Amino acid sequence: MVHDVHPSTEAAPHPLDCPARSGLLTPYLDAWAANDADALARCYTEGAVATLPGIVLAGRAAIRAEMSIVFARGLRGSRSVVDSENVRYLGAHCDVALVTGRSNLVFASTLPHPDAWAQDTWTLTLREGRWLIDAHHSSLPELG
């Protein structure tokens, strides 16, 4: 379905004029460290899409269901480490954030494997005082 897009008549501020905000991904990282699929899913909007290696999860319910499975199995005890390389704020009220960087999964007290960093992009929107993830794309590095 195609929707007509009507540009806002309100001029958006220059991205450098938007206030920097720390901790955009903190709730996501805390939920992952707790291996709490419900808390992790609450970091996403209802219609969010997570495109992860080998799978596309459409909607908060699908994200919750998949993360419940992986936290109960192979990713139990894992935490996600994120190195945010660039954050840009967009929108008429600086209420959209585009975060690019890299992520790595670690277990227990191990350090991130130097060859296992994925490239990530998150799109977040500020809703009722909370930053929620609308889209997350993660791609694994080429191995070999």
Rosetta silent file (secondary structure, phi, psi, omega in degrees, C-alpha in Angstrom):
SEQUENCE: MVHDVHPSTEAAPHPLDCPARSGLLTPYLDAWAANDADALARCYTEGAVATLPGIVLAGRAAIRAEMSIVFARGLRGSRSVVDSENVRYLGAHCDVALVTGRSNLVFASTLPHPDAWAQDTWTLTLREGRWLIDAHHSSLPELG
SCORE:     score description
SCORE:     0.000 S_00000001
   1 L     0.000  134.316  179.867    0.000    0.000    0.000 S_00000001
   2 L  -103.885  131.630  177.070    1.374    3.420   -0.924 S_00000001
   3 L  -111.289  140.320  174.048    0.681    6.406    1.294 S_00000001
   4 L   -70.986  138.124  177.676    1.005    9.990    0.169 S_00000001
   5 L  -110.800  123.652  178.815    3.668   11.823    2.111 S_00000001
   6 L  -109.202  118.358 -178.785    3.111   15.485    2.725 S_00000001
   7 L   -64.203  145.802  178.163    6.187   17.376    3.864 S_00000001
   8 L   -68.818  145.497  175.603    5.855   19.380    7.028 S_00000001
   9 L   -83.373  -12.617  178.060    5.712   23.128    6.640 S_00000001
  10 L   -82.672  125.353 -179.006    7.730   23.407    9.859 S_00000001
  11 L   -72.619  130.626  177.417   11.438   23.574    9.101 S_00000001
  12 L   -75.743  144.582  177.720   13.448   20.893   10.873 S_00000001
  13 L   -68.854  157.956  174.118   16.455   22.120   12.806 S_00000001
  14 L   -63.516  138.728 -178.367   19.912   21.394   11.534 S_00000001
  15 H   -52.896  -30.730  179.741   21.078   18.067   13.081 S_00000001
  16 H   -73.264  -15.342  178.229   23.941   19.862   14.834 S_00000001
  17 H   -88.112   -8.947  179.040   21.380   22.077   16.600 S_00000001
  18 L   -77.843  139.838  179.722   19.630   19.094   18.172 S_00000001
  19 L   -68.748  136.590  175.902   20.623   18.396   21.765 S_00000001
  20 L   -69.773  141.111  179.467   22.805   15.324   22.227 S_00000001
  21 L  -127.217  128.799  179.381   21.146   12.662   24.341 S_00000001
  22 L   -91.980  158.843  173.157   23.045    9.931   26.080 S_00000001
  23 L    75.485   23.043 -178.966   21.799    6.460   26.774 S_00000001
  24 L   -55.723  -38.896 -176.207   19.515    6.011   23.777 S_00000001
  25 L  -101.139    5.927 -177.456   20.197    2.262   23.751 S_00000001
  26 H   -57.662  -46.750  179.012   20.667    1.776   27.525 S_00000001
  27 H   -60.271  -38.504  177.280   17.241    0.143   28.135 S_00000001
  28 H   -62.365  -47.610 -178.719   17.905   -2.248   25.221 S_00000001
  29 H   -66.887  -38.460  177.552   21.365   -3.145   26.523 S_00000001
  30 H   -64.755  -42.460  179.278   20.088   -3.578   30.097 S_00000001
  31 H   -64.550  -40.199  178.691   17.262   -5.850   28.915 S_00000001
  32 H   -64.484  -44.930 -179.120   19.711   -7.919   26.860 S_00000001
  33 H   -61.236  -31.544  177.215   22.116   -8.234   29.808 S_00000001
  34 L   -84.055   -5.018 -174.977   19.214   -9.496   31.927 S_00000001
  35 L    52.167   42.564 -176.780   18.203  -11.855   29.082 S_00000001
  36 L  -105.423   98.740 -176.561   14.683  -10.474   29.557 S_00000001
  37 H   -63.883  -35.384  179.376   12.750  -10.870   26.305 S_00000001
  38 H   -65.789  -46.841  179.140    9.735   -8.929   27.605 S_00000001
  39 H   -64.898  -38.310  178.986   11.852   -5.916   28.630 S_00000001
  40 H   -64.364  -43.993  179.887   13.773   -6.094   25.372 S_00000001
  41 H   -62.850  -33.342  178.886   10.553   -6.139   23.328 S_00000001
  42 L   -68.907  -11.161  176.030    9.316   -3.074   25.232 S_00000001
  43 L   -79.336  -10.447 -177.637   12.319   -1.186   23.787 S_00000001
  44 E  -107.410  154.195  171.821   10.687   -1.504   20.341 S_00000001
  45 E   -73.554  164.181  178.865    7.577    0.123   18.891 S_00000001
  46 E   -56.937  -38.926 -176.302    4.597   -2.115   18.141 S_00000001
  47 E   -98.892   17.725 -176.987    5.366   -2.019   14.412 S_00000001
  48 E   -62.514  156.882  174.539    9.148   -2.241   14.674 S_00000001
  49 E  -127.082  127.882  175.440   11.237   -4.377   12.348 S_00000001
  50 E  -113.860  115.083  178.281   14.434   -6.098   13.467 S_00000001
  51 E  -104.596  103.976 -175.731   16.535   -7.418   10.602 S_00000001
  52 E  -114.554  162.695 -178.901   19.101   -9.695   12.165 S_00000001
  53 L   -52.493  116.230  175.943   21.461  -12.203   10.573 S_00000001
  54 L    85.038   -0.044 -176.642   19.259  -14.880    9.042 S_00000001
  55 E  -156.239  146.104  172.476   15.914  -13.525   10.249 S_00000001
  56 E  -119.562  124.232 -179.421   13.508  -10.605    9.919 S_00000001
  57 E  -110.600  115.896 -177.656   11.247   -9.981   12.894 S_00000001
  58 E  -104.820  109.911  176.929    8.219   -7.806   12.150 S_00000001
  59 L   101.047  151.371 -178.703    6.515   -6.352   15.201 S_00000001
  60 H   -57.999  -39.503 -178.844    7.087   -6.263   18.925 S_00000001
  61 H   -63.835  -40.910  179.134    5.333   -9.611   19.459 S_00000001
  62 H   -67.602  -37.847  177.667    7.619  -11.396   16.975 S_00000001
  63 H   -64.000  -46.164  179.051   10.688   -9.817   18.583 S_00000001
  64 H   -59.883  -46.745 -177.199    9.520  -10.914   22.046 S_00000001
  65 H   -62.373  -46.931 -178.573    8.792  -14.466   20.860 S_00000001
  66 H   -66.263  -42.611 -178.556   12.144  -14.921   19.097 S_00000001
  67 H   -69.007  -30.180  174.203   14.175  -13.398   21.908 S_00000001
  68 H   -60.809  -41.735 -179.996   12.390  -15.629   24.441 S_00000001
  69 H   -67.913  -49.077 -174.959   13.594  -18.632   22.470 S_00000001
  70 H   -71.537  -31.516  176.106   17.179  -17.478   21.965 S_00000001
  71 H   -70.700  -27.621  177.681   17.593  -16.309   25.570 S_00000001
  72 H   -79.411  -16.200 -176.222   16.380  -19.732   26.729 S_00000001
  73 L  -118.008 -112.405 -169.666   18.868  -21.476   24.448 S_00000001
  74 L   -66.243  -24.105 -178.056   22.086  -20.350   22.817 S_00000001
  75 L  -103.014   11.950  176.905   22.195  -16.751   24.034 S_00000001
  76 L   -60.551  130.170  179.845   21.463  -17.471   27.691 S_00000001
  77 L    85.272    3.722 -178.912   23.983  -15.529   29.740 S_00000001
  78 E   -90.374  162.792  169.775   24.943  -13.234   26.874 S_00000001
  79 E  -139.718  154.207  179.188   25.060   -9.475   26.755 S_00000001
  80 E   -99.533  133.377  175.717   25.286   -7.123   23.822 S_00000001
  81 E  -110.261  128.143 -177.818   28.115   -4.624   23.633 S_00000001
  82 E  -121.454  133.086  172.836   27.471   -1.611   21.394 S_00000001
  83 E  -112.658   96.594  179.949   29.949    0.912   20.085 S_00000001
  84 E   -75.926  116.022 -176.687   27.809    3.781   18.773 S_00000001
  85 E   -92.343  -27.561 -176.861   29.908    5.472   16.144 S_00000001
  86 E  -152.397  133.112  175.113   27.442    8.096   14.937 S_00000001
  87 E  -127.767  123.645  176.737   24.166    9.525   16.241 S_00000001
  88 E  -120.467  135.341  177.799   22.117   11.906   14.104 S_00000001
  89 E  -102.812  136.199 -175.464   18.913   13.548   15.285 S_00000001
  90 E  -130.642  173.720  176.290   16.199   14.211   12.727 S_00000001
  91 L    93.548  160.438 -177.241   12.667   15.516   12.606 S_00000001
  92 L   -62.574  -23.513 -178.040   11.080   18.862   13.309 S_00000001
  93 L  -122.326   21.403 -178.518   11.558   18.347   17.051 S_00000001
  94 L    54.663   38.019 -174.442   14.760   16.262   17.022 S_00000001
  95 L  -104.313   13.469  174.253   12.556   13.333   17.979 S_00000001
  96 E  -126.683  133.129  178.458   14.082   10.776   15.614 S_00000001
  97 E  -122.340  133.075  174.666   17.541    9.356   16.173 S_00000001
  98 E  -111.101  114.047 -176.677   19.583    7.424   13.636 S_00000001
  99 E  -112.904  126.475  174.305   22.326    5.478   15.395 S_00000001
 100 E  -120.700  148.767 -179.774   25.036    3.645   13.507 S_00000001
 101 E   174.133 -150.271 -179.236   27.779    1.592   15.007 S_00000001
 102 E  -139.926  156.556 -178.995   28.792   -1.927   15.751 S_00000001
 103 E  -137.323  160.373 -178.430   27.783   -4.616   18.214 S_00000001
 104 E  -150.139  143.516  175.764   29.223   -7.783   19.627 S_00000001
 105 E   -98.059  134.766  177.285   27.817  -10.559   21.809 S_00000001
 106 E  -130.592  155.193  179.647   29.775  -11.611   24.861 S_00000001
 107 E  -119.345  141.020  178.655   29.215  -14.252   27.484 S_00000001
 108 L    49.756 -127.789 -176.008   29.962  -14.027   31.211 S_00000001
 109 L  -101.636   17.574  179.849   33.100  -11.989   31.788 S_00000001
 110 L   -73.304  161.816  176.377   34.652  -12.542   28.376 S_00000001
 111 L   -92.578  157.638  176.277   35.695   -9.679   26.140 S_00000001
 112 L   -59.555  137.887  177.555   34.170   -9.042   22.707 S_00000001
 113 L   -70.948  128.775 -174.656   35.816  -11.171   20.028 S_00000001
 114 L   -62.684  -22.517 -178.682   37.758   -8.767   17.790 S_00000001
 115 L  -100.724    8.053 -173.996   36.563  -10.453   14.575 S_00000001
 116 L  -114.809   20.260  177.942   32.895  -10.749   15.538 S_00000001
 117 L   -74.745  128.338  174.355   31.696   -7.156   15.426 S_00000001
 118 E   -93.660  153.177  173.740   28.453   -6.717   13.475 S_00000001
 119 E   -92.733  131.104 -173.957   27.540   -3.459   11.757 S_00000001
 120 E  -128.633  149.692  170.808   24.303   -2.032   13.145 S_00000001
 121 E  -135.749  130.244  176.213   21.818    0.709   12.404 S_00000001
 122 E  -121.125  139.083  169.672   19.000    1.681   14.760 S_00000001
 123 E  -116.047  121.163 -177.665   16.206    4.141   14.076 S_00000001
 124 E  -120.723  149.945  173.838   14.563    5.383   17.258 S_00000001
 125 E  -126.116  145.626  177.666   11.681    7.764   17.925 S_00000001
 126 E   -85.510  117.477 -178.194   10.921    9.702   21.069 S_00000001
 127 E  -133.049  118.858  179.184    7.464    8.718   22.265 S_00000001
 128 L    51.146   43.508  176.043    5.983    9.884   25.557 S_00000001
 129 L    81.713    2.758 -179.811    9.419   10.620   26.937 S_00000001
 130 E  -122.615  140.376  173.005   10.970    7.280   25.918 S_00000001
 131 E   -85.343  121.834  179.177   13.204    6.437   22.987 S_00000001
 132 E  -117.972  145.290 -178.787   11.789    3.379   21.215 S_00000001
 133 E   -82.766  122.930  174.755   13.390    1.396   18.408 S_00000001
 134 E   -91.754  -35.487 -178.560   11.451    1.511   15.137 S_00000001
 135 E  -149.987  140.936  176.379   14.010   -0.391   13.091 S_00000001
 136 E  -138.381  126.550  176.465   17.198   -2.304   13.830 S_00000001
 137 E  -124.637  129.399  179.862   19.435   -3.804   11.188 S_00000001
 138 E  -130.658  129.259  177.858   22.453   -5.893   12.085 S_00000001
 139 E  -127.209  134.388 -178.732   24.824   -7.496    9.603 S_00000001
 140 L   -73.326  151.464  176.334   27.642   -9.842   10.438 S_00000001
 141 L   -70.857  157.725  174.702   31.151   -9.160    9.220 S_00000001
 142 L   -70.703  131.566  178.975   32.535  -11.208    6.383 S_00000001
 143 L  -103.283  144.788  174.707   34.455  -14.120    7.773 S_00000001
 144 L   102.481    0.000    0.000   37.407  -15.690    6.092 S_00000001
